[in-house]
XYZ file of N, CA and C in Angstrom:
774
model
N 15.840 22.283 10.599
C 14.518 22.923 10.563
C 13.746 22.441 9.346
N 12.475 22.147 9.547
C 11.603 21.704 8.457
C 10.593 22.811 8.166
N 10.628 23.310 6.952
C 9.704 24.359 6.533
C 8.748 23.784 5.495
N 7.474 23.974 5.710
C 6.445 23.579 4.738
C 5.980 24.806 3.974
N 5.859 24.661 2.665
C 5.309 25.724 1.834
C 4.064 25.193 1.141
N 2.943 25.852 1.367
C 1.716 25.491 0.653
C 1.728 26.178 -0.704
N 1.623 25.406 -1.767
C 1.619 25.966 -3.119
C 0.338 25.547 -3.828
N -0.159 26.441 -4.656
C -1.373 26.154 -5.406
C -1.031 25.968 -6.875
N -1.548 24.900 -7.456
C -1.365 24.635 -8.878
C -2.617 25.128 -9.608
N -2.415 26.034 -10.543
C -3.533 26.692 -11.203
C -3.429 26.545 -12.716
N -4.551 26.706 -13.437
C -4.481 26.726 -14.902
C -3.591 27.886 -15.361
N -2.883 27.677 -16.445
C -1.972 28.705 -16.955
C -2.752 29.984 -17.256
N -2.449 31.107 -16.570
C -3.187 32.352 -16.806
C -2.971 32.912 -18.206
N -1.958 32.401 -18.924
C -1.715 32.874 -20.289
C -2.747 32.320 -21.265
N -3.423 31.243 -20.862
C -4.464 30.642 -21.705
C -5.830 31.079 -21.201
N -6.792 31.273 -22.106
C -8.137 31.683 -21.679
C -8.747 30.657 -20.728
N -9.231 31.121 -19.584
C -9.857 30.225 -18.625
C -11.256 29.825 -19.047
N -11.665 28.641 -18.643
C -13.015 28.162 -18.945
C -13.689 27.709 -17.652
N -15.019 27.765 -17.652
C -15.792 27.346 -16.490
C -16.483 26.023 -16.755
N -16.603 25.215 -15.719
C -17.365 23.981 -15.822
C -18.827 24.330 -15.993
N -19.467 23.771 -16.997
C -20.857 24.121 -17.312
C -21.810 23.757 -16.190
N -21.510 22.718 -15.442
C -22.420 22.276 -14.393
C -22.241 22.998 -13.074
N -20.981 23.217 -12.675
C -20.708 23.794 -11.361
C -20.355 25.281 -11.409
N -20.088 25.813 -12.602
C -19.673 27.219 -12.780
C -18.338 27.511 -12.098
N -17.552 26.481 -11.827
C -16.239 26.670 -11.229
C -15.172 26.577 -12.313
N -13.966 27.041 -11.981
C -12.875 27.061 -12.945
C -12.498 25.645 -13.372
N -12.370 25.463 -14.663
C -11.983 24.151 -15.198
C -10.495 23.916 -14.929
N -10.185 22.873 -14.165
C -8.804 22.565 -13.799
C -8.353 21.218 -14.350
N -8.978 20.778 -15.423
C -8.712 19.442 -15.941
C -7.413 19.346 -16.735
N -6.884 20.466 -17.229
C -5.675 20.433 -18.038
C -4.419 20.521 -17.199
N -3.300 20.820 -17.872
C -2.024 20.960 -17.189
C -2.057 22.190 -16.297
N -1.501 22.035 -15.100
C -1.493 23.119 -14.130
C -0.062 23.608 -13.900
N 0.076 24.875 -13.521
C 1.374 25.441 -13.195
C 1.338 25.973 -11.764
N 2.507 26.193 -11.190
C 2.550 26.751 -9.842
C 2.187 28.232 -9.896
N 1.309 28.643 -9.020
C 0.897 30.041 -8.940
C 2.129 30.922 -8.757
N 2.208 32.010 -9.530
C 3.356 32.918 -9.434
C 3.586 33.423 -8.015
N 2.500 33.659 -7.284
C 2.642 34.187 -5.922
C 3.353 33.205 -5.001
N 3.324 31.906 -5.345
C 3.971 30.906 -4.498
C 5.477 30.823 -4.727
N 5.969 31.387 -5.830
C 7.416 31.427 -6.058
C 8.133 32.119 -4.901
N 7.495 33.171 -4.363
C 8.104 33.938 -3.283
C 8.151 33.121 -1.996
N 7.098 32.357 -1.746
C 7.077 31.518 -0.553
C 8.116 30.412 -0.612
N 8.251 29.786 -1.788
C 9.243 28.719 -1.944
C 10.653 29.277 -1.767
N 10.932 30.411 -2.416
C 12.267 31.014 -2.301
C 12.570 31.409 -0.852
N 11.584 32.003 -0.164
C 11.798 32.406 1.220
C 12.109 31.196 2.085
N 11.378 30.105 1.872
C 11.592 28.883 2.646
C 12.974 28.304 2.382
N 13.405 28.323 1.126
C 14.723 27.793 0.784
C 15.829 28.598 1.446
N 15.649 29.910 1.538
C 16.664 30.742 2.187
C 16.682 30.531 3.702
N 15.504 30.318 4.298
C 15.435 30.095 5.742
C 15.976 28.720 6.118
N 15.699 27.726 5.270
C 16.136 26.356 5.542
C 17.416 26.065 4.777
N 18.418 26.894 4.990
C 19.657 26.748 4.240
C 20.751 26.008 4.977
N 20.482 25.537 6.189
C 21.503 24.852 6.973
C 21.516 23.357 6.746
N 22.538 22.706 7.269
C 22.650 21.252 7.132
C 21.521 20.576 7.907
N 20.847 19.669 7.253
C 19.732 18.960 7.871
C 18.400 19.666 7.724
N 18.411 20.928 7.244
C 17.165 21.653 7.013
C 16.472 21.115 5.755
N 15.157 21.269 5.703
C 14.419 20.696 4.580
C 13.171 21.517 4.289
N 12.845 21.619 3.001
C 11.626 22.296 2.567
C 10.696 21.266 1.932
N 9.463 21.239 2.421
C 8.443 20.321 1.899
C 7.305 21.127 1.309
N 6.883 20.790 0.108
C 5.751 21.446 -0.536
C 4.478 20.672 -0.245
N 3.387 21.383 -0.042
C 2.076 20.764 0.160
C 1.095 21.410 -0.808
N 0.368 20.580 -1.550
C -0.558 21.113 -2.549
C -1.777 20.219 -2.665
N -2.868 20.808 -3.131
C -4.115 20.089 -3.391
C -4.490 20.338 -4.837
N -4.629 19.270 -5.635
C -4.919 19.439 -7.061
C -5.631 18.209 -7.590
N -6.429 18.380 -8.644
C -7.152 17.242 -9.220
C -6.259 16.409 -10.143
N -6.681 15.175 -10.383
C -6.040 14.329 -11.388
C -4.601 13.962 -11.119
N -4.170 14.043 -9.876
C -2.788 13.708 -9.566
C -1.780 14.619 -10.235
N -2.177 15.857 -10.528
C -1.328 16.793 -11.261
C -0.143 17.241 -10.411
N 1.071 17.109 -10.970
C 2.293 17.473 -10.241
C 3.159 18.482 -10.995
N 2.699 18.978 -12.144
C 3.532 19.884 -12.953
C 3.974 21.105 -12.162
N 3.044 21.716 -11.436
C 3.380 22.887 -10.640
C 4.306 22.546 -9.491
N 4.095 21.390 -8.874
C 4.958 20.969 -7.774
C 6.390 20.757 -8.253
N 6.542 20.215 -9.464
C 7.888 19.960 -9.993
C 8.675 21.260 -10.136
N 7.969 22.363 -10.375
C 8.661 23.653 -10.455
C 9.281 24.005 -9.113
N 8.514 23.840 -8.041
C 9.037 24.107 -6.701
C 10.146 23.150 -6.312
N 10.029 21.891 -6.728
C 11.082 20.919 -6.449
C 12.352 21.262 -7.224
N 12.178 21.777 -8.448
C 13.327 22.178 -9.253
C 14.037 23.382 -8.648
N 13.289 24.228 -7.946
C 13.904 25.374 -7.279
C 14.779 24.937 -6.112
N 14.459 23.768 -5.524
C 15.293 23.280 -4.436
C 14.568 22.588 -3.302
N 13.235 22.572 -3.318
C 12.497 21.863 -2.267
C 12.845 20.379 -2.311
N 12.838 19.710 -1.144
C 13.299 18.323 -1.050
C 12.231 17.315 -1.459
N 10.975 17.619 -1.124
C 9.907 16.656 -1.399
C 8.572 17.375 -1.389
N 7.520 16.638 -1.724
C 6.190 17.249 -1.797
C 5.127 16.278 -1.326
N 4.045 16.852 -0.862
C 2.842 16.087 -0.506
C 1.711 16.610 -1.381
N 1.091 15.741 -2.144
C -0.023 16.109 -3.019
C -1.286 15.417 -2.544
N -2.336 16.211 -2.314
C -3.637 15.633 -1.982
C -4.509 15.721 -3.220
N -4.880 14.574 -3.748
C -5.677 14.526 -4.978
C -6.769 13.478 -4.818
N -8.010 13.927 -4.923
C -9.147 13.038 -4.689
C -10.373 13.648 -5.345
N -11.149 12.834 -6.058
C -12.357 13.342 -6.708
C -13.330 13.942 -5.709
N -13.260 13.489 -4.451
C -14.162 13.996 -3.420
C -13.878 15.453 -3.070
N -12.737 15.984 -3.503
C -12.375 17.353 -3.177
C -12.906 18.376 -4.174
N -13.483 17.930 -5.265
C -14.013 18.850 -6.275
C -15.079 19.745 -5.664
N -14.976 21.041 -5.910
C -15.957 21.984 -5.387
C -15.660 22.481 -3.992
N -14.464 22.217 -3.472
C -14.118 22.670 -2.119
C -14.106 24.192 -2.038
N -14.627 24.728 -0.938
C -14.513 26.165 -0.697
C -13.227 26.427 0.082
N -13.011 27.665 0.501
C -11.764 28.028 1.183
C -11.579 27.231 2.474
N -12.653 27.067 3.262
C -12.536 26.343 4.522
C -12.254 24.863 4.278
N -12.912 24.274 3.275
C -12.647 22.877 2.947
C -11.206 22.671 2.524
N -10.695 23.599 1.732
C -9.294 23.539 1.311
C -8.366 23.637 2.516
N -8.675 24.539 3.439
C -7.857 24.713 4.636
C -7.839 23.438 5.479
N -8.971 22.756 5.574
C -9.035 21.507 6.343
C -8.102 20.456 5.754
N -8.099 20.370 4.431
C -7.247 19.385 3.755
C -5.773 19.732 3.937
N -5.431 20.991 3.709
C -4.032 21.409 3.848
C -3.539 21.224 5.283
N -4.382 21.583 6.249
C -3.986 21.457 7.657
C -3.709 20.002 8.012
N -4.556 19.091 7.529
C -4.361 17.670 7.823
C -3.075 17.149 7.191
N -2.761 17.627 5.991
C -1.525 17.198 5.320
C -0.298 17.790 6.001
N -0.391 19.030 6.445
C 0.734 19.697 7.110
C 1.103 18.975 8.411
N 0.107 18.466 9.119
C 0.373 17.743 10.365
C 1.317 16.572 10.128
N 1.166 15.927 8.970
C 2.007 14.771 8.668
C 3.476 15.167 8.496
N 3.700 16.411 8.053
C 5.070 16.872 7.820
C 5.737 17.369 9.094
N 4.947 17.675 10.117
C 5.457 18.141 11.412
C 6.460 19.278 11.245
N 6.048 20.394 10.646
C 7.004 21.467 10.343
C 7.279 22.382 11.532
N 8.393 23.108 11.417
C 8.709 24.166 12.369
C 8.104 25.494 11.926
N 7.875 25.633 10.612
C 7.336 26.862 10.051
C 6.542 26.534 8.799
N 5.394 27.187 8.637
C 4.577 27.037 7.425
C 4.552 28.375 6.717
N 4.966 28.391 5.457
C 4.993 29.608 4.660
C 3.951 29.492 3.555
N 3.168 30.549 3.374
C 2.134 30.562 2.349
C 2.103 31.934 1.678
N 1.597 31.984 0.444
C 1.357 33.269 -0.202
C 0.181 33.945 0.486
N 0.094 35.249 0.352
C -1.009 35.985 0.964
C -2.347 35.547 0.401
N -2.402 35.345 -0.916
C -3.606 34.842 -1.571
C -3.241 34.320 -2.943
N -4.094 33.450 -3.495
C -3.836 32.894 -4.816
C -4.337 33.852 -5.891
N -3.772 33.729 -7.085
C -4.163 34.631 -8.166
C -5.394 34.154 -8.918
N -5.922 32.993 -8.554
C -7.152 32.534 -9.203
C -8.328 32.479 -8.240
N -8.092 32.891 -6.993
C -9.178 32.871 -6.017
C -9.353 34.184 -5.282
N -8.231 34.730 -4.804
C -8.215 36.031 -4.130
C -9.093 36.103 -2.883
N -9.303 34.965 -2.193
C -10.059 35.074 -0.938
C -9.152 35.583 0.181
N -7.893 35.153 0.183
C -6.962 35.569 1.229
C -7.288 35.012 2.601
N -8.163 34.007 2.655
C -8.600 33.479 3.955
C -7.960 32.139 4.315
N -7.457 31.401 3.337
C -6.965 30.043 3.593
C -5.817 30.013 4.607
N -4.807 30.873 4.505
C -3.693 30.782 5.466
C -4.116 30.907 6.931
N -4.958 31.884 7.235
C -5.360 32.052 8.638
C -6.305 30.942 9.080
N -7.065 30.371 8.144
C -7.904 29.220 8.480
C -7.040 28.009 8.809
N -5.979 27.810 8.030
C -5.047 26.717 8.313
C -4.432 26.890 9.697
N -4.005 28.104 10.012
C -3.411 28.379 11.322
C -4.396 28.075 12.448
N -5.636 28.496 12.264
C -6.652 28.261 13.289
C -6.909 26.774 13.482
N -6.992 26.032 12.387
C -7.253 24.593 12.465
C -6.095 23.852 13.128
N -4.871 24.344 12.931
C -3.698 23.716 13.535
C -3.424 24.232 14.942
N -4.152 25.283 15.353
C -3.930 25.869 16.662
C -2.604 26.597 16.760
N -2.186 27.225 15.637
C -0.898 27.909 15.588
C -1.091 29.410 15.417
N -0.119 30.203 15.862
C -0.180 31.644 15.586
C 0.072 31.899 14.112
N -0.409 33.035 13.608
C -0.185 33.395 12.215
C 0.229 34.855 12.113
N 1.113 35.123 11.163
C 1.545 36.483 10.863
C 1.380 36.679 9.359
N 0.652 37.715 8.971
C 0.349 37.919 7.559
C 1.163 39.069 6.962
N 1.235 39.094 5.626
C 1.865 40.177 4.859
C 3.321 40.412 5.268
N 4.090 39.334 5.367
C 5.503 39.476 5.729
C 6.307 40.008 4.550
N 7.099 41.053 4.804
C 8.012 41.578 3.793
C 9.466 41.189 4.086
N 9.702 40.625 5.259
C 11.019 40.107 5.633
C 10.819 39.103 6.763
N 11.587 38.010 6.743
C 11.477 36.962 7.755
C 12.866 36.537 8.189
N 13.036 36.333 9.498
C 14.291 35.821 10.039
C 13.975 34.867 11.188
N 14.818 33.849 11.357
C 14.649 32.889 12.438
C 15.627 33.213 13.556
N 15.134 33.246 14.787
C 15.961 33.532 15.957
C 15.646 32.492 17.024
N 16.429 31.410 17.047
C 16.163 30.341 17.992
C 14.829 29.673 17.702
N 13.944 29.715 18.690
C 12.625 29.113 18.504
C 11.572 30.107 18.103
N 11.989 31.268 17.630
C 11.033 32.306 17.232
C 11.277 32.739 15.787
N 10.249 33.293 15.186
C 10.367 33.867 13.853
C 10.117 35.368 13.969
N 11.037 36.152 13.385
C 10.899 37.605 13.392
C 10.403 38.054 12.026
N 9.337 38.840 12.021
C 8.693 39.232 10.768
C 8.537 40.744 10.706
N 8.909 41.313 9.574
C 8.532 42.690 9.269
C 7.229 42.611 8.483
N 6.136 43.015 9.119
C 4.803 42.863 8.544
C 4.384 44.145 7.829
N 4.126 44.020 6.524
C 3.771 45.174 5.707
C 2.431 45.767 6.139
N 2.385 47.093 6.278
C 1.142 47.798 6.596
C 1.005 48.991 5.656
N -0.128 49.655 5.714
C -0.349 50.819 4.860
C 0.595 51.970 5.218
N 1.031 52.006 6.459
C 1.867 53.114 6.918
C 3.349 52.770 6.971
N 3.727 51.549 6.638
C 5.120 51.117 6.717
C 5.173 49.641 7.032
N 5.800 49.272 8.167
C 5.770 47.874 8.575
C 5.890 47.764 10.086
N 5.299 46.678 10.622
C 5.391 46.352 12.035
C 6.446 45.270 12.228
N 7.137 45.295 13.344
C 8.076 44.243 13.707
C 7.363 43.285 14.655
N 7.222 42.035 14.224
C 6.473 41.042 14.995
C 7.389 39.868 15.318
N 7.398 39.425 16.567
C 8.129 38.231 16.985
C 7.113 37.185 17.392
N 7.254 35.991 16.834
C 6.231 34.957 17.024
C 6.909 33.620 17.331
N 6.403 32.864 18.316
C 6.985 31.547 18.593
C 6.677 30.575 17.462
N 7.567 29.639 17.234
C 7.341 28.597 16.233
C 6.886 27.310 16.923
N 6.124 26.492 16.195
C 5.699 26.616 14.792
C 4.647 27.702 14.610
N 4.628 28.249 13.394
C 3.686 29.319 13.069
C 3.422 29.306 11.571
N 2.358 30.008 11.189
C 2.026 30.197 9.775
C 2.347 31.640 9.415
N 3.143 31.830 8.357
C 3.517 33.164 7.914
C 3.170 33.297 6.429
N 2.460 34.371 6.076
C 2.177 34.622 4.665
C 3.094 35.723 4.164
N 3.567 35.584 2.933
C 4.561 36.501 2.390
C 3.977 37.336 1.255
N 4.508 38.545 1.120
C 4.116 39.418 0.019
C 5.051 39.174 -1.166
N 4.705 39.758 -2.305
C 5.472 39.526 -3.529
C 6.884 40.094 -3.447
N 7.122 41.070 -2.587
C 8.432 41.694 -2.525
C 9.360 41.118 -1.480
N 8.997 40.008 -0.872
C 9.781 39.491 0.253
C 11.174 39.027 -0.183
N 11.282 38.430 -1.375
C 12.553 37.964 -1.931
C 12.453 37.985 -3.451
N 13.583 37.749 -4.112
C 13.593 37.599 -5.566
C 13.716 36.109 -5.875
N 12.641 35.474 -6.396
C 12.692 34.024 -6.634
C 13.767 33.644 -7.652
N 14.404 32.514 -7.403
C 15.415 32.005 -8.326
C 14.743 31.296 -9.505
N 15.459 31.200 -10.598
C 14.986 30.407 -11.727
C 15.533 28.987 -11.581
N 14.699 27.966 -11.791
C 15.205 26.593 -11.703
C 16.306 26.355 -12.730
N 17.398 25.753 -12.292
C 18.487 25.412 -13.200
C 18.161 24.115 -13.927
N 18.906 23.841 -14.992
C 18.701 22.579 -15.714
C 18.946 21.391 -14.792
N 19.995 21.518 -13.954
C 20.281 20.451 -12.993
C 19.125 20.261 -12.033
N 18.548 21.387 -11.571
C 17.420 21.312 -10.651
C 16.195 20.689 -11.294
N 15.967 21.021 -12.547
C 14.812 20.470 -13.276
C 14.949 18.961 -13.424
N 16.137 18.505 -13.747
C 16.359 17.065 -13.891
C 16.237 16.361 -12.541
N 16.763 16.985 -11.477
C 16.700 16.374 -10.149
C 15.266 16.294 -9.639
N 14.438 17.266 -10.028
C 13.054 17.306 -9.551
C 12.252 16.089 -9.994
N 12.641 15.505 -11.111
C 11.909 14.347 -11.642
C 11.982 13.138 -10.719
N 13.034 13.068 -9.918
C 13.211 11.907 -9.041
C 12.913 12.207 -7.575
N 12.544 13.458 -7.260
C 12.237 13.789 -5.879
C 10.865 13.224 -5.488
N 10.709 12.784 -4.256
C 9.470 12.098 -3.859
C 8.263 13.031 -3.750
N 7.143 12.565 -4.294
C 5.855 13.246 -4.151
C 4.886 12.245 -3.538
N 4.529 12.453 -2.296
C 3.628 11.551 -1.572
C 2.187 11.933 -1.900
N 1.495 11.081 -2.657
C 0.121 11.390 -3.070
C -0.870 10.765 -2.097
N -1.765 11.614 -1.568
C -2.715 11.187 -0.548
C -4.151 11.430 -0.997
N -5.071 10.738 -0.362
C -6.499 10.928 -0.591
C -7.142 11.450 0.692
N -8.418 11.749 0.604
C -9.160 12.209 1.782
C -9.120 11.150 2.883
N -9.254 9.891 2.489
C -9.226 8.806 3.466
C -7.872 8.715 4.149
N -6.792 8.930 3.409
C -5.451 8.877 3.990
C -5.275 9.932 5.080
N -5.958 11.065 4.908
C -5.851 12.157 5.880
C -6.802 11.983 7.058
N -7.659 10.979 6.979
C -8.612 10.747 8.059
C -9.737 11.751 8.109
N -10.039 12.376 6.965
C -11.111 13.373 6.913
C -12.414 12.743 6.461
N -13.505 13.299 6.930
C -14.833 12.875 6.508
C -15.120 13.487 5.134
N -15.379 12.675 4.100
C -15.648 13.218 2.764
C -16.796 14.223 2.725
N -17.729 14.116 3.682
C -18.860 15.045 3.693
C -18.470 16.422 4.216
N -17.246 16.542 4.768
C -16.803 17.826 5.324
C -15.962 18.624 4.334
N -15.658 18.027 3.187
C -14.834 18.701 2.176
C -15.513 18.582 0.819
N -14.902 19.206 -0.187
C -15.495 19.141 -1.521
C -16.834 19.853 -1.591
N -17.576 19.586 -2.643
C -18.882 20.220 -2.814
C -19.835 19.848 -1.686
N -19.687 18.638 -1.134
C -20.576 18.184 -0.065
C -20.417 19.021 1.190
N -19.205 19.477 1.471
C -18.979 20.250 2.680
C -18.877 21.740 2.459
N -19.012 22.171 1.212
C -18.863 23.589 0.908
C -20.042 24.396 1.431
N -19.733 25.569 1.979
C -20.784 26.451 2.489
C -21.116 27.562 1.507
N -20.576 27.453 0.317
C -20.910 28.424 -0.727
C -21.174 27.695 -2.037
N -21.975 28.301 -2.870
C -22.341 27.696 -4.150
C -22.499 28.798 -5.194
N -21.930 28.573 -6.369
C -22.099 29.513 -7.478
C -23.352 29.099 -8.242
N -24.359 29.920 -8.166
C -25.638 29.563 -8.789
C -25.770 30.066 -10.212
N -25.045 31.117 -10.546
C -25.182 31.673 -11.893
C -23.940 32.484 -12.253
N -23.571 32.432 -13.513
C -22.453 33.220 -14.030
C -22.948 33.998 -15.239
N -22.673 35.290 -15.268
C -23.106 36.141 -16.378
C -21.908 36.880 -16.952
N -21.953 37.136 -18.262
C -20.883 37.894 -18.902
C -20.887 39.329 -18.394
N -19.697 39.883 -18.279
C -19.587 41.287 -17.871
C -20.203 42.175 -18.946
N -20.822 43.250 -18.524
C -21.454 44.166 -19.471
C -20.400 44.792 -20.374
N -20.652 44.749 -21.667
C -19.697 45.307 -22.623
C -19.628 46.822 -22.474
N -18.430 47.344 -22.592
C -18.255 48.788 -22.477
C -18.734 49.476 -23.755
N -19.442 50.562 -23.590
C -19.881 51.338 -24.743
C -18.859 52.418 -25.053
N -18.874 52.922 -26.263
C -17.935 53.964 -26.644
C -18.212 55.265 -25.908
N -17.171 55.980 -25.589
C -17.341 57.239 -24.893
C -17.745 58.363 -25.840
N -18.117 59.462 -25.271
C -18.514 60.627 -26.072
C -17.278 61.463 -26.406
N -17.116 61.788 -27.667
C -15.998 62.621 -28.099
C -16.452 64.076 -28.128
N -15.711 64.909 -27.410
C -16.043 66.328 -27.353
C -15.070 67.103 -28.244
N -15.600 67.741 -29.259
C -14.797 68.584 -30.140
C -14.904 70.019 -29.616
N -13.765 70.550 -29.217
C -13.760 71.880 -28.604
C -13.972 72.956 -29.679
N -15.128 73.555 -29.591
C -15.433 74.676 -30.496
C -15.614 75.955 -29.683
N -14.855 76.034 -28.616
C -14.925 77.191 -27.743
C -15.748 76.945 -26.501
N -16.514 75.811 -26.488
C -17.362 75.505 -25.334
C -16.976 74.175 -24.697
N -15.754 73.687 -25.001
C -15.324 72.381 -24.489
C -15.343 72.297 -22.979
N -14.810 73.321 -22.322
C -14.743 73.305 -20.858
C -16.124 73.244 -20.239
N -17.061 74.039 -20.803
C -18.421 74.041 -20.266
C -19.095 72.671 -20.446
N -18.827 72.029 -21.570
C -19.450 70.731 -21.827
C -18.888 69.659 -20.887
N -17.601 69.749 -20.599
C -17.003 68.795 -19.663
C -17.567 69.001 -18.261
N -17.720 70.257 -17.833
C -18.302 70.549 -16.523
C -19.735 70.030 -16.445
N -20.492 70.224 -17.523
C -21.882 69.749 -17.551
C -21.938 68.227 -17.448
N -20.982 67.562 -18.121
C -20.929 66.099 -18.073
C -20.617 65.614 -16.669
N -19.668 66.267 -16.003
C -19.299 65.885 -14.637
C -20.441 66.150 -13.653
N -21.189 67.218 -13.900
C -22.366 67.498 -13.060
C -23.424 66.419 -13.242
N -23.556 65.946 -14.487
C -24.538 64.886 -14.770
C -24.183 63.605 -14.021
N -22.877 63.337 -13.896
C -22.419 62.154 -13.157
C -22.385 62.386 -11.646
N -22.704 63.630 -11.241
C -22.700 64.038 -9.826
C -21.304 63.932 -9.213
N -20.283 64.142 -10.083
C -18.913 64.186 -9.589
C -18.620 65.546 -8.969
N -19.234 66.589 -9.554
C -19.081 67.917 -8.996
C -20.455 68.515 -8.784
């Protein structure tokens, strides 16, 4: 079985993020790391593809040929990776990103595609289902447990009231929640092995995509302005001199809470 995991390489959230002055988009020019939410997808894929001949392939889109985040997934145990890196992809919106990922996934010919529910630097949550639609595959979101049964995937899908049991034919796209598994830490042996694992780097032309359909040229959204969040002002301190309760009630009435 071949499982593809889409992983996103993002700027380190521990460092202050910066915006590009011209496009108002997140600056991704430095070293990138694998999004924490993708650790769960990689681990889930490794557990599902644990048999002889099974394989996990990572697929990612990043600028500057950046592979630091991919190497983390390879160190965890993935066999190989596909990286799409092209200046024409700068400014891609969610749909443009989905088009690129879908075209790359076709090359891997997977039995199952695993993705995080959403990235921690975008939070659109739309890319996985867009990829499924573009590939003409069924999708199951918010999986808290996954099992393979012949040619089907069984998913416990997280809901507000508990979970649904869903059976879906493969190939399919499944998004996982943070609690689906406990991700492993890459071992020293895995880290060293990751350095020699193959990373197939592709461009828009390699995928057969029209450059005008992706990147800023194909984006259907544009950030026109960015403003600083309004600074919080200090709250009012109430010293109880016997009328504290009345003053709090008056304050809540002023806010129309009561």
